[in-house]
Each structure stands twice: as structure tokens, then as C-alpha cells.
Amino acid sequence: MASTAADGEGPPEQWHRVLTLLAAVSLFIGTRTIWSQAAGHRLPVAVAISLCYVSILVCAVLALVVRRGRSLARVDLCVLLTGVTLVLCAWAMNHGGGDEAVLTTQAARALVDGDQIYGRPWPWLFGHGITLTPTADGGYDYTYGYPPLGPLLTAPLLWIGHGGAPATAMATGALIVGAAVLWRMLPTPWRPAATMVCLGFSFLPMYGRQGYPAILALALLMPVAVRWPRIGRGGRLGGAGLARAACLGAACAAQQLPWFVAPFLLAGLYAVRRGELGGRAAAGVLLRFAGAAVAVWLLIDVYFVVHEPRTWLGGIVLPFTQGAVIHGQGLVDVSLYLTDGSDRLDWYSRASMLLAAALLTLFVLFVRRLGPAATVLPWCAFFVATRSQDGYYLMMTPLWAAAAVTAPLSEFAGAWQPRPHRSAGGRGRPARLAAVVLVLVPPLACAVTAATGAPPLDMRVTSVGRSSPTALTSLALRVENTGDSALAPHFMLTTGQGTGLYWTITKGPRSLPAHATAVYELRPSEGEFRLPRPNVRIRLRAFTATPRTLSSTDVGTALRGKVR
């Protein structure tokens, strides 16, 4: 019998060669920057990166010329190992981490010392390049706001160094392990995709070096996403199914993003098993799988549930309750950059929650069509959220690839999905279309309501104090509340995208009554505010917490022209 590519002896498919080549090419991105850093003062790292360049070039050649599928599989392994080496080199050069890393490391230290890790502010960790998260009430969030698995795994690594290094080592290690697991679980010709989406393009390794707990959650979700429609096939979970349930529970104990994808996976699992086994047996499979996941989640969290139940609960739901100012690359940009703000910012949150519920409803109603998108759909809701950062999508992209390869449309052909009642001679299509409209109109209406809100405060710069032509030391504002409720504004100046630090109010009412006007005097929290170059947009922003509003105005001309 002639050998084939399937048994590794025949020639590989051309698309497999191209995928291997693309995986090798993806490792180039960001590598020169790390090499440039290392060449100055860490020559062994620079040499290792140079050898990785050699490996990439050789693998690219071999990907196109080897004759057997088995040989190309070895090239795929070499590309993976090259990617791992580059990730480790990058970590060796940049392992201080950001705000998430220092918070996770501090939480791990508190855990080792027997102190509580939730509800405790650690303001001394911030500043000097560590980003702050401003809240709409004029403050900043200095507390740890994630489930506890990250600190638990970081605690044994505290010997590594100061700052956020232990947390970045944990997250980077999790990414490497997750990439290797995904590589191993994918069909052989598709393994280069694991290297590409996990280690290539530099963005996921960057999040690992920043110490994001979401990277740990991603690594735990990878074995869950691979062939997930086959979990419980035949009515038996077996050891593999229970292991995947444990991974899902552990992922939910690592970060909040898995909370959004879990309902889609559970709903899809029930639909597929019900189509195969019937309702009662499918429910049994689902309950055993979900029960195992919940048991693992509780096992990880039990110490904190017992020792600090109230602060633990407040900590793990903090991202939903902290009241952080709006930020991201989603619909909130309408209020942040395209208009002067909105007095209905809370409607973004409502739109996000309703859209998440709507997408889950549509997934259940049309699981035969939407089943392969179970690992992609949940993140669509973040586009209309108040915090719509692209990291919520980027950090979960390996799950997209895992499902695309191993959970194709054919896996859902026999899945159960609700059917609308059909009258005699009638058709179900109008009812299904009506269901789509019914569930999508509320989030759309909420999003439009938020984006079309008007800024409640009218602000005008009346005078500027300077220590030099480009350094501001104070501002005086005339502020009018055009809304129907009293507002307690908190002011900042922003340049370009993102937010800045709040300015201190030295004169002016704490709360400005409806339809009232007052004069405010402000000072920069750091003593001075340096004006950017003339073509940079400068915005004066005022946030309020109750109700949640944003008022903005361009002040570049006023700041450069007015002198007190």
C-alpha cells in the first residue's frame, strides 16, 4: 500500500508547508527589538537570539523542501522550540511587569505572610512606570481584583526577584506550557498554528511579560477548547473529560474572562450531547462536568472563602464594581474622542450585559450554525463595554484557533436546538428572525443611548498658571452644570489616547448643583503638567461617579495662549 501524508511517510500537503513557514515568519516580529536590548549589556542573550535567527531561516528552508510528513513534523517541533527560546530571551530582558504583575506579586507575598490579599490597598506599588487605574469617583484602584490562583502559583516563585518578576515568570511559564499542550493536542499538520498564535507575533508573550493573570487562564482553557464538542461522547466523561472540567474550574479561579466563555461551552456541550443521547442523559453529562469544574474552583478558593469571605467576594467581582473610567478601543471611543462626552455612560455597561445575554441566547437557538464560534462570540460583548480594551480579544485568540481546527461545523450537525412552534402550513423562519431581532434590539438601544448622551458640564479655561512657557502649575475653570442633577466632578488633562492623573481641586464646590455655575481652581497632582508638542490634542475631562458621566473639551489653544 502506498504511503500517505497521514502516516507521516508520504509527502506533506502544501498548506501544511505554508503553515509551518508562516509560524516561522511570525517569530521574527519583535525579535530585533529584544536583540538590540541584549546586544548592549547581555551578550549571551543576544547570541541566543542570533542562533534563533539561524533556526528560523533553516526551518523556513526545510518547510519547503522536506519530502515526508514526518520530517515536516520535526521541523514544526523545531519552530516551537525556537519560539520558546525567544520568549525566554524576551523575559530575561524585560521581566519587571506592569500593574497586574506587581499586584499579583504583592498578593502572593501577603499570602505567604498570612495576611489577607483582597480589599487591601497597596498605593506604594504604583508610579515610576506602573500604570494606575483611575475610577470615576476621583480616586485610583490600588487593590488586587482577580481570583486567587495567580498569587497561589506565584508564591513559590517569590525568590526570583523584586517588583513583578515572580508574576511575570508565572505568566510566561504558563504561556509556554499552554502553547506546548495546544501544540501536542492539535492534529499534526495544524501544530504550527499553536506556535504562531501563542508564541509568534509577540503580543501574547508581551502580555506574559506584563504578568497578566488572563494568560494563566488562557493556558488552562486550551485543553478545554480542543475538541470540546466531544466531551462526554457516549455519555461517559472518563478521565480526559474530568481533567478538562478541572482545567475549566481552575481557569475560572485564575481570572474573570473564563466566566464569559464557560456558559457558551456548557450550553454547546448540552446541545451536542442531547442530540446524541437525549435530554436526560445529556443533563447528566453536563451536571457531572459542571460539578467537577465547580469542585475544583471551590477547592482553589476555599481558603479565602473561609478566612476573608466578604473581601474575597468583593475582590473577585471588583472589575465589575470598581467604577473605572471608560477606556478601550470599542464603542466608548464615541464618547471619549468623537464627541465631548455623555451623561449616560452606565448604558454602555447595560449594553454589554444585554449583548452577552443576547449572544448566549442566539448561540442556544442556532447552535448548529454558531457552535464553532463558541470561543469567539463571548468577546463581542466587550466591544460595547465601558472597558473595551483589545486585550480582552487578543489574549483569547489561541482558543479561536483551537476551536476552528478541532470543532468544525460538522460536529454540530446533530446538535439539539429549540424549534419555534409551527402553525399549520406555517414556517419557523419568521419566528427565528423575530427571535434574533428581539434579543439584539435591547443591547443596540442601550448602546445608542450611551453614545448619544450629552456632556452635562460646560467647561471653559479662564486662566493658566505656569512655571515656564510649557509647564503648567494651575488652572482656573468656569464650570456650568447643564444637567438636572447635582454632580461631583473630578478633572484631568489627557493627551492623545488614554487617561491621565486627576488634578487636585484647590477651590470650588465638591458638588455642583443642577443648572449652577462655579469657578474651580486646579493643580497638577505631580506639581507640573508639561505641554506636549503643538499638534497633540489636549482634552480637559471631568468624570462623575453618581450619575456616571463624562464631559470633555479641547483646551490646547487656551493652555498655550492664556497666562495668569
Coordinates of C-alpha atoms in Angstrom, one line a residue:
M1 CA 0.0 0.0 0.0
A2 CA 1.3 3.4 -0.9
S3 CA 2.3 5.6 2.0
T4 CA 0.4 8.8 2.6
A5 CA 0.8 12.0 4.4
A6 CA -1.4 10.8 7.2
D7 CA 1.1 8.1 8.3
G8 CA 4.0 10.5 8.1
E9 CA 5.8 8.7 5.3
G10 CA 4.1 10.4 2.3
P11 CA 4.7 14.0 1.2
P12 CA 3.0 16.6 3.3
E13 CA 0.2 18.8 2.0
Q14 CA 1.3 22.1 0.6
W15 CA -0.9 24.0 3.1
H16 CA 1.0 22.3 5.9
R17 CA 4.2 23.6 4.5
V18 CA 2.8 27.1 4.2
L19 CA 1.5 27.0 7.8
T20 CA 5.0 25.9 9.1
L21 CA 6.5 28.7 7.1
L22 CA 4.1 31.3 8.5
A23 CA 4.8 30.0 12.0
A24 CA 8.5 30.6 11.5
V25 CA 7.9 34.0 10.0
S26 CA 5.7 35.0 13.0
L27 CA 8.7 34.6 15.2
F28 CA 10.5 37.5 13.5
I29 CA 8.1 40.0 14.9
G30 CA 9.5 41.9 17.8
T31 CA 12.7 39.8 17.9
R32 CA 15.0 42.6 16.7
T33 CA 13.9 44.9 19.5
I34 CA 14.9 42.3 22.1
W35 CA 18.2 41.6 20.3
S36 CA 19.0 45.3 20.3
Q37 CA 18.4 45.5 24.1
A38 CA 20.5 42.4 24.7
A39 CA 23.4 43.4 22.5
G40 CA 24.3 46.3 24.7
H41 CA 24.7 44.5 28.1
R42 CA 23.6 40.9 27.9
L43 CA 25.7 39.3 25.2
P44 CA 24.7 35.6 26.0
V45 CA 21.0 36.6 25.4
A46 CA 21.9 38.3 22.1
V47 CA 23.9 35.3 21.0
A48 CA 20.9 33.0 21.8
I49 CA 18.6 35.3 19.7
S50 CA 21.1 35.2 16.8
L51 CA 21.0 31.4 16.9
C52 CA 17.2 31.6 16.9
Y53 CA 17.5 33.6 13.7
V54 CA 19.5 30.8 12.2
S55 CA 16.9 28.3 13.3
I56 CA 14.1 30.3 11.8
L57 CA 15.9 30.5 8.4
V58 CA 16.8 26.8 8.4
C59 CA 13.3 25.8 9.4
A60 CA 11.9 28.0 6.6
V61 CA 14.0 26.3 4.1
L62 CA 13.2 22.8 5.4
A63 CA 9.5 23.5 5.5
L64 CA 9.6 23.9 1.7
V65 CA 11.9 21.1 0.7
V66 CA 11.4 18.1 3.1
R67 CA 9.8 15.1 1.4
R68 CA 8.0 13.4 4.2
G69 CA 5.2 14.4 6.6
R70 CA 7.2 13.0 9.5
S71 CA 10.2 15.2 8.6
L72 CA 7.9 18.3 8.5
A73 CA 6.5 17.4 11.9
R74 CA 10.1 17.5 13.2
V75 CA 10.5 20.9 11.6
D76 CA 7.3 22.0 13.4
L77 CA 8.8 20.9 16.7
C78 CA 12.0 22.9 16.0
V79 CA 9.9 26.0 15.2
L80 CA 8.1 25.5 18.6
L81 CA 11.3 25.2 20.5
T82 CA 12.7 28.3 18.7
G83 CA 9.6 30.2 19.8
V84 CA 10.0 29.1 23.4
T85 CA 13.7 30.2 23.4
L86 CA 12.7 33.6 22.0
V87 CA 10.0 34.0 24.7
L88 CA 12.5 33.2 27.4
C89 CA 15.1 35.6 26.0
A90 CA 12.5 38.4 25.9
W91 CA 11.5 37.6 29.5
A92 CA 15.2 37.7 30.6
M93 CA 15.4 41.2 29.2
N94 CA 12.0 42.6 30.3
H95 CA 10.5 40.9 33.4
G96 CA 9.6 43.8 35.7
G97 CA 6.0 43.7 34.6
G98 CA 3.2 46.2 34.9
D99 CA 0.4 46.9 37.3
E100 CA -1.1 43.4 37.1
A101 CA 2.3 41.8 37.8
V102 CA 3.2 43.9 40.9
L103 CA -0.3 43.4 42.3
T104 CA -0.2 39.7 41.8
T105 CA 3.3 39.5 43.3
Q106 CA 2.2 41.6 46.3
A107 CA -0.8 39.4 46.8
A108 CA 1.5 36.4 46.8
R109 CA 3.7 38.0 49.4
A110 CA 0.7 38.8 51.6
L111 CA -0.5 35.2 51.2
V112 CA 2.9 33.9 52.4
D113 CA 2.9 36.3 55.3
G114 CA -0.6 35.1 56.3
D115 CA -2.3 38.5 55.5
Q116 CA -5.4 39.0 53.5
I117 CA -5.0 39.7 49.8
Y118 CA -8.3 41.2 49.0
G119 CA -9.6 44.7 49.9
R120 CA -6.2 45.9 50.9
P121 CA -4.9 49.0 49.0
W122 CA -1.2 49.0 48.1
P123 CA -0.6 52.5 46.7
W124 CA 3.2 52.3 47.1
L125 CA 3.4 49.8 44.3
F126 CA 2.3 52.4 41.7
G127 CA 4.1 55.2 40.0
H128 CA 7.5 55.0 38.3
G129 CA 6.1 53.5 35.2
I130 CA 3.4 51.3 36.9
T131 CA 0.0 52.3 35.4
L132 CA -2.8 53.5 37.7
T133 CA -6.5 52.7 37.1
P134 CA -8.5 55.9 37.7
T135 CA -12.0 55.5 39.0
A136 CA -14.9 57.8 38.3
D137 CA -15.0 59.0 41.9
G138 CA -11.7 60.7 41.6
G139 CA -9.5 58.0 43.0
Y140 CA -7.5 55.0 41.9
D141 CA -7.8 51.3 42.4
Y142 CA -4.8 50.0 44.4
T143 CA -6.3 46.6 45.3
Y144 CA -6.0 43.1 43.9
G145 CA -9.1 42.2 41.9
Y146 CA -8.7 38.7 40.5
P147 CA -9.4 35.2 41.6
P148 CA -6.6 33.7 43.8
L149 CA -4.9 31.1 41.6
G150 CA -2.4 33.6 40.2
P151 CA -1.0 34.5 43.7
L152 CA -1.1 30.8 44.8
L153 CA 1.2 29.9 41.8
T154 CA 3.3 33.0 42.2
A155 CA 4.1 32.4 45.8
P156 CA 6.7 29.6 45.2
L157 CA 8.5 32.0 42.7
L158 CA 9.0 34.9 45.1
W159 CA 12.7 34.1 45.3
I160 CA 13.1 35.2 41.6
G161 CA 13.3 38.9 42.3
H162 CA 11.7 42.1 43.3
G163 CA 8.9 44.1 41.6
G164 CA 6.6 42.0 39.4
A165 CA 9.2 39.5 38.3
P166 CA 7.7 36.5 40.1
A167 CA 4.3 37.1 38.5
T168 CA 5.8 37.6 35.0
A169 CA 7.7 34.3 35.4
M170 CA 4.5 32.6 36.4
A171 CA 2.5 34.0 33.4
T172 CA 5.3 33.4 30.9
G173 CA 5.8 29.9 32.1
A174 CA 2.0 29.3 31.9
L175 CA 2.0 30.6 28.3
I176 CA 4.9 28.3 27.3
V177 CA 3.2 25.2 28.9
G178 CA -0.1 26.2 27.3
A179 CA 1.5 26.5 23.9
A180 CA 3.2 23.1 24.3
V181 CA -0.1 21.5 25.4
L182 CA -2.0 23.0 22.5
W183 CA 0.7 22.0 20.0
R184 CA 0.5 18.4 21.3
M185 CA -3.3 18.2 21.2
L186 CA -3.8 19.6 17.7
P187 CA -3.7 17.3 14.7
T188 CA -0.1 17.1 13.4
P189 CA -0.5 19.3 10.3
W190 CA -2.1 22.0 12.4
R191 CA 0.5 22.2 15.1
P192 CA 2.3 25.2 13.6
A193 CA -0.8 27.2 14.3
A194 CA -0.3 26.7 18.0
T195 CA 3.2 28.1 17.8
M196 CA 2.0 31.0 15.7
V197 CA -0.9 32.2 17.8
C198 CA 0.8 31.5 21.2
L199 CA 4.4 32.5 20.7
G200 CA 4.5 34.4 17.4
F201 CA 3.5 37.9 16.6
S202 CA 5.0 38.9 20.0
F203 CA 1.6 40.1 21.5
L204 CA 0.9 37.1 23.8
P205 CA 4.5 36.9 25.1
M206 CA 4.2 40.6 25.8
Y207 CA 1.1 40.0 28.0
G208 CA 3.0 37.2 29.7
R209 CA 5.9 39.6 30.5
Q210 CA 3.4 42.0 31.9
G211 CA 2.2 39.3 34.3
Y212 CA -1.5 39.2 33.2
P213 CA -3.4 36.6 35.1
A214 CA -5.5 36.1 32.0
I215 CA -2.5 34.3 30.4
L216 CA -2.7 31.7 33.1
A217 CA -6.5 31.4 32.5
L218 CA -5.8 31.0 28.8
A219 CA -3.3 28.2 29.3
L220 CA -5.8 26.3 31.4
L221 CA -8.6 26.8 28.8
M222 CA -6.6 25.5 25.9
P223 CA -7.1 21.8 26.7
V224 CA -10.8 22.5 27.3
A225 CA -11.3 24.2 23.9
V226 CA -9.6 21.4 21.8
R227 CA -12.3 19.0 20.6
W228 CA -14.7 20.4 23.2
P229 CA -17.9 19.1 21.4
R230 CA -16.6 15.5 22.0
I231 CA -16.6 15.8 25.8
G232 CA -18.9 13.2 27.3
R233 CA -19.4 11.4 24.0
G234 CA -21.4 8.2 24.6
G235 CA -22.5 9.5 28.0
R236 CA -19.1 9.0 29.6
L237 CA -16.7 11.7 30.7
G238 CA -13.8 9.5 31.6
G239 CA -10.5 10.7 32.9
A240 CA -10.0 13.1 30.0
G241 CA -13.4 14.7 30.4
L242 CA -12.8 15.2 34.2
A243 CA -9.4 16.6 33.5
R244 CA -10.9 19.2 31.2
A245 CA -13.6 20.0 33.7
A246 CA -10.8 20.6 36.3
C247 CA -9.0 22.9 33.8
L248 CA -12.2 24.9 33.3
G249 CA -12.6 25.2 37.1
A250 CA -9.0 26.3 37.6
A251 CA -9.3 28.8 34.7
C252 CA -12.3 30.4 36.4
A253 CA -10.2 30.6 39.6
A254 CA -7.4 32.4 37.7
Q255 CA -9.2 35.3 36.1
Q256 CA -12.7 36.5 35.2
L257 CA -12.5 36.2 31.4
P258 CA -13.3 32.4 31.5
W259 CA -16.5 33.2 33.3
F260 CA -17.8 34.6 30.0
V261 CA -16.8 31.7 27.7
A262 CA -17.9 28.9 30.2
P263 CA -21.6 29.4 29.6
F264 CA -21.2 29.0 25.9
L265 CA -19.1 25.8 26.2
L266 CA -21.6 24.3 28.7
A267 CA -24.6 25.3 26.6
G268 CA -23.0 23.9 23.5
L269 CA -21.9 20.7 25.3
Y270 CA -25.5 20.1 26.4
A271 CA -26.9 20.7 22.9
V272 CA -24.4 18.3 21.3
R273 CA -24.9 15.6 23.9
R274 CA -28.7 16.0 23.8
G275 CA -28.7 15.5 20.1
E276 CA -26.7 12.3 20.6
L277 CA -28.1 10.9 23.9
G278 CA -31.4 12.6 24.6
G279 CA -32.3 15.2 27.3
R280 CA -31.9 13.2 30.5
A281 CA -28.6 11.7 29.6
A282 CA -27.2 15.0 28.3
A283 CA -28.2 16.7 31.5
G284 CA -26.4 14.1 33.5
V285 CA -23.2 14.6 31.4
L286 CA -23.5 18.3 31.8
L287 CA -24.1 18.2 35.6
R288 CA -21.1 15.9 36.1
F289 CA -18.8 18.1 34.0
A290 CA -20.0 21.3 35.6
G291 CA -19.9 19.8 39.1
A292 CA -16.3 18.7 38.6
A293 CA -15.4 22.2 37.4
V294 CA -17.2 23.9 40.4
A295 CA -15.5 21.5 42.8
V296 CA -12.0 22.5 41.5
W297 CA -12.9 26.1 41.6
L298 CA -14.1 25.8 45.2
L299 CA -11.0 23.8 46.2
I300 CA -8.8 26.6 45.0
D301 CA -10.9 29.3 46.6
V302 CA -11.8 27.6 49.9
Y303 CA -9.0 29.1 52.0
F304 CA -10.1 32.6 51.0
V305 CA -13.9 31.8 51.4
V306 CA -13.2 30.8 55.0
H307 CA -10.7 33.4 56.0
E308 CA -11.9 36.5 54.2
P309 CA -15.3 35.8 52.7
R310 CA -16.5 39.4 52.2
T311 CA -13.3 40.8 50.9
W312 CA -12.8 37.7 48.7
L313 CA -16.2 38.1 47.1
G314 CA -15.6 41.9 46.6
G315 CA -12.2 41.2 45.1
I316 CA -13.2 38.6 42.5
V317 CA -16.0 40.8 41.3
L318 CA -14.0 44.1 41.5
P319 CA -13.6 44.6 37.7
F320 CA -17.4 44.8 37.5
T321 CA -17.9 47.1 40.6
Q322 CA -14.8 49.3 40.8
G323 CA -16.2 52.1 38.6
A324 CA -13.1 52.5 36.5
V325 CA -13.2 55.3 33.9
I326 CA -14.1 54.4 30.4
H327 CA -11.3 53.2 28.2
G328 CA -10.6 51.0 25.2
Q329 CA -10.9 50.6 21.5
G330 CA -14.7 49.9 21.4
L331 CA -17.8 51.9 21.2
V332 CA -16.8 54.1 24.2
D333 CA -14.5 55.9 21.8
V334 CA -17.5 57.8 20.6
S335 CA -17.8 59.4 24.0
L336 CA -14.1 59.6 24.6
Y337 CA -12.8 61.0 21.3
L338 CA -15.6 61.7 18.7
T339 CA -17.9 63.7 21.0
D340 CA -17.5 65.8 24.1
G341 CA -18.8 63.0 26.4
S342 CA -22.0 61.6 27.7
D343 CA -24.3 61.8 30.7
R344 CA -25.4 58.2 30.1
L345 CA -22.2 56.2 30.5
D346 CA -23.9 53.4 32.5
W347 CA -25.8 52.5 29.4
Y348 CA -22.6 51.1 28.0
S349 CA -22.4 48.6 30.8
R350 CA -26.1 47.7 30.3
A351 CA -25.5 47.3 26.6
S352 CA -22.6 44.9 27.3
M353 CA -24.5 42.8 29.7
L354 CA -27.5 42.6 27.4
L355 CA -25.4 41.8 24.4
A356 CA -23.6 39.0 26.3
A357 CA -27.0 37.5 27.2
A358 CA -28.3 38.0 23.7
L359 CA -25.3 36.2 22.1
L360 CA -25.7 33.3 24.5
T361 CA -29.4 33.1 23.6
L362 CA -28.7 33.2 19.9
F363 CA -26.0 30.5 20.4
V364 CA -28.5 28.2 22.0
L365 CA -31.1 28.9 19.4
F366 CA -28.8 28.4 16.4
V367 CA -26.1 26.1 17.9
R368 CA -25.9 24.1 14.7
R369 CA -24.6 27.2 12.9
L370 CA -22.9 29.1 15.7
G371 CA -21.4 26.1 17.5
P372 CA -17.9 26.6 16.1
A373 CA -17.9 30.2 17.2
A374 CA -18.3 29.3 20.9
T375 CA -14.9 30.6 21.8
V376 CA -15.2 33.8 19.8
L377 CA -18.8 35.0 20.5
P378 CA -18.3 35.9 24.2
W379 CA -15.8 38.6 23.5
C380 CA -18.1 40.5 21.1
A381 CA -19.9 41.9 24.2
F382 CA -16.8 43.7 25.3
F383 CA -16.9 45.9 22.3
V384 CA -19.7 47.9 23.8
A385 CA -18.5 47.8 27.4
T386 CA -17.1 50.7 29.4
R387 CA -13.7 48.9 29.4
S388 CA -13.3 47.6 25.9
Q389 CA -9.6 47.1 25.7
D390 CA -8.4 44.9 22.8
G391 CA -6.5 42.7 25.2
Y392 CA -9.8 41.0 26.1
Y393 CA -9.9 39.7 22.5
L394 CA -6.1 39.2 21.9
M395 CA -5.4 37.1 24.9
M396 CA -8.0 34.6 24.0
T397 CA -7.2 34.2 20.3
P398 CA -5.5 30.8 20.7
L399 CA -8.9 29.4 21.8
W400 CA -10.3 30.6 18.4
A401 CA -7.6 28.6 16.6
A402 CA -8.1 25.5 18.8
A403 CA -11.9 25.5 18.1
A404 CA -11.5 26.3 14.4
V405 CA -9.3 23.3 13.9
T406 CA -11.0 20.7 16.2
A407 CA -14.6 21.9 16.5
P408 CA -15.8 22.3 12.9
L409 CA -19.4 22.8 11.8
S410 CA -19.9 19.1 11.2
E411 CA -19.6 18.4 15.0
F412 CA -22.8 20.3 15.5
A413 CA -24.9 18.8 12.7
G414 CA -26.9 16.7 15.0
A415 CA -27.0 19.1 18.0
W416 CA -30.3 19.8 19.7
Q417 CA -31.6 23.3 19.3
P418 CA -35.0 24.8 20.2
R419 CA -37.5 25.0 17.4
P420 CA -40.3 27.6 17.2
H421 CA -43.9 26.4 17.1
R422 CA -45.1 26.0 13.6
S423 CA -48.8 26.6 12.8
A424 CA -50.5 24.5 10.2
G425 CA -48.9 25.3 6.9
G426 CA -46.6 27.9 8.6
R427 CA -42.9 28.1 8.7
G428 CA -40.4 28.6 11.5
R429 CA -38.1 31.0 9.7
P430 CA -40.1 34.2 10.6
A431 CA -40.2 33.2 14.2
R432 CA -36.4 32.7 14.3
L433 CA -35.8 36.0 12.7
A434 CA -38.2 37.6 15.2
A435 CA -36.1 36.0 18.0
V436 CA -32.9 37.5 16.6
V437 CA -34.5 40.9 16.5
L438 CA -36.0 40.6 19.9
V439 CA -32.7 39.7 21.6
L440 CA -30.5 42.2 19.7
V441 CA -32.6 45.3 19.8
P442 CA -32.2 45.9 23.6
P443 CA -28.4 46.0 23.6
L444 CA -28.4 48.1 20.5
A445 CA -30.8 50.5 22.0
C446 CA -28.7 50.8 25.1
A447 CA -25.5 51.4 23.1
V448 CA -27.2 54.1 21.1
T449 CA -28.5 55.7 24.3
A450 CA -25.0 55.8 25.8
A451 CA -23.3 57.1 22.6
T452 CA -25.8 59.8 22.0
G453 CA -25.7 61.2 25.5
A454 CA -24.7 64.9 26.0
P455 CA -21.9 66.1 28.3
P456 CA -23.5 67.6 31.4
L457 CA -20.7 70.0 32.3
D458 CA -19.8 73.0 30.2
M459 CA -16.2 73.9 30.9
R460 CA -14.1 76.9 29.9
V461 CA -10.5 77.7 31.0
T462 CA -10.3 81.2 32.4
S463 CA -6.6 81.4 33.5
V464 CA -3.5 79.4 33.5
G465 CA -0.5 79.4 35.9
R466 CA 2.9 78.5 34.6
S467 CA 6.4 77.9 35.8
S468 CA 7.7 78.1 32.2
P469 CA 6.1 78.5 28.8
T470 CA 5.5 74.8 28.5
A471 CA 4.9 73.8 32.2
L472 CA 1.5 74.4 33.9
T473 CA 1.2 74.7 37.6
S474 CA -2.5 75.6 37.9
L475 CA -5.8 76.1 36.0
A476 CA -8.9 78.1 36.7
L477 CA -12.1 76.9 35.1
R478 CA -15.6 78.2 34.8
V479 CA -17.9 75.2 35.0
E480 CA -21.7 75.1 34.4
N481 CA -23.8 72.1 35.2
T482 CA -26.4 71.9 32.4
G483 CA -27.9 68.7 33.8
D484 CA -30.8 68.0 36.1
S485 CA -28.9 66.5 39.0
A486 CA -26.0 67.6 41.2
L487 CA -22.6 66.4 40.1
A488 CA -19.3 66.0 41.9
P489 CA -16.7 66.4 39.1
H490 CA -13.1 65.2 39.1
F491 CA -10.8 66.8 36.5
M492 CA -7.8 65.6 34.4
L493 CA -5.9 66.6 31.3
T494 CA -5.3 64.0 28.7
T495 CA -3.0 64.0 25.6
G496 CA -3.6 61.6 22.8
Q497 CA -5.3 58.3 23.8
G498 CA -6.0 57.0 27.3
T499 CA -6.3 58.8 30.6
G500 CA -4.1 60.8 32.9
L501 CA -3.8 61.6 36.6
Y502 CA -6.5 63.6 38.4
W503 CA -5.8 67.2 39.2
T504 CA -6.3 68.4 42.8
I505 CA -9.2 70.8 43.3
T506 CA -7.9 73.7 45.4
K507 CA -11.0 75.9 45.1
G508 CA -14.6 75.1 44.1
P509 CA -17.6 73.2 45.4
R510 CA -17.4 69.5 46.0
S511 CA -20.8 69.0 44.4
L512 CA -22.1 71.4 41.7
P513 CA -25.9 71.7 41.9
A514 CA -28.1 71.3 38.8
H515 CA -28.1 74.3 36.4
A516 CA -25.5 76.0 38.6
T517 CA -22.2 77.7 37.7
A518 CA -19.0 77.7 39.7
V519 CA -15.3 78.6 39.4
Y520 CA -12.8 75.8 40.1
E521 CA -9.0 76.1 40.6
L522 CA -6.9 73.0 39.9
R523 CA -3.3 72.0 40.5
P524 CA -1.5 69.0 38.9
S525 CA -1.1 66.1 41.2
E526 CA 2.6 65.9 40.3
G527 CA 3.3 69.6 40.7
E528 CA 3.6 70.4 37.0
F529 CA 2.0 69.4 33.7
R530 CA 4.2 69.6 30.7
L531 CA 2.6 70.7 27.5
P532 CA 3.1 68.3 24.5
R533 CA 4.1 69.3 21.1
P534 CA 1.7 71.7 19.3
N535 CA 0.0 69.1 17.1
V536 CA -1.1 66.9 20.1
R537 CA -4.7 67.2 21.1
I538 CA -5.2 68.2 24.8
R539 CA -8.5 67.4 26.4
L540 CA -9.9 68.6 29.7
R541 CA -12.1 65.8 31.1
A542 CA -14.4 65.8 34.0
F543 CA -15.7 62.4 35.4
T544 CA -18.5 62.0 37.8
A545 CA -19.4 58.7 39.6
T546 CA -23.1 59.3 40.5
P547 CA -24.5 59.5 37.9
R548 CA -21.7 58.2 35.8
T549 CA -20.8 60.9 33.3
L550 CA -18.0 62.3 31.2
S551 CA -17.6 65.9 30.0
S552 CA -14.7 66.9 27.7
T553 CA -13.5 69.9 25.9
D554 CA -10.4 70.7 23.8
V555 CA -8.1 73.2 25.6
G556 CA -4.9 73.1 23.6
T557 CA -5.3 76.6 22.3
A558 CA -6.3 78.0 25.7
L559 CA -3.4 76.4 27.5
R560 CA -0.9 77.6 25.1
G561 CA -2.3 81.2 24.9
K562 CA -3.5 82.1 28.4
V563 CA -1.2 83.2 31.2
R564 CA -2.2 84.1 34.7

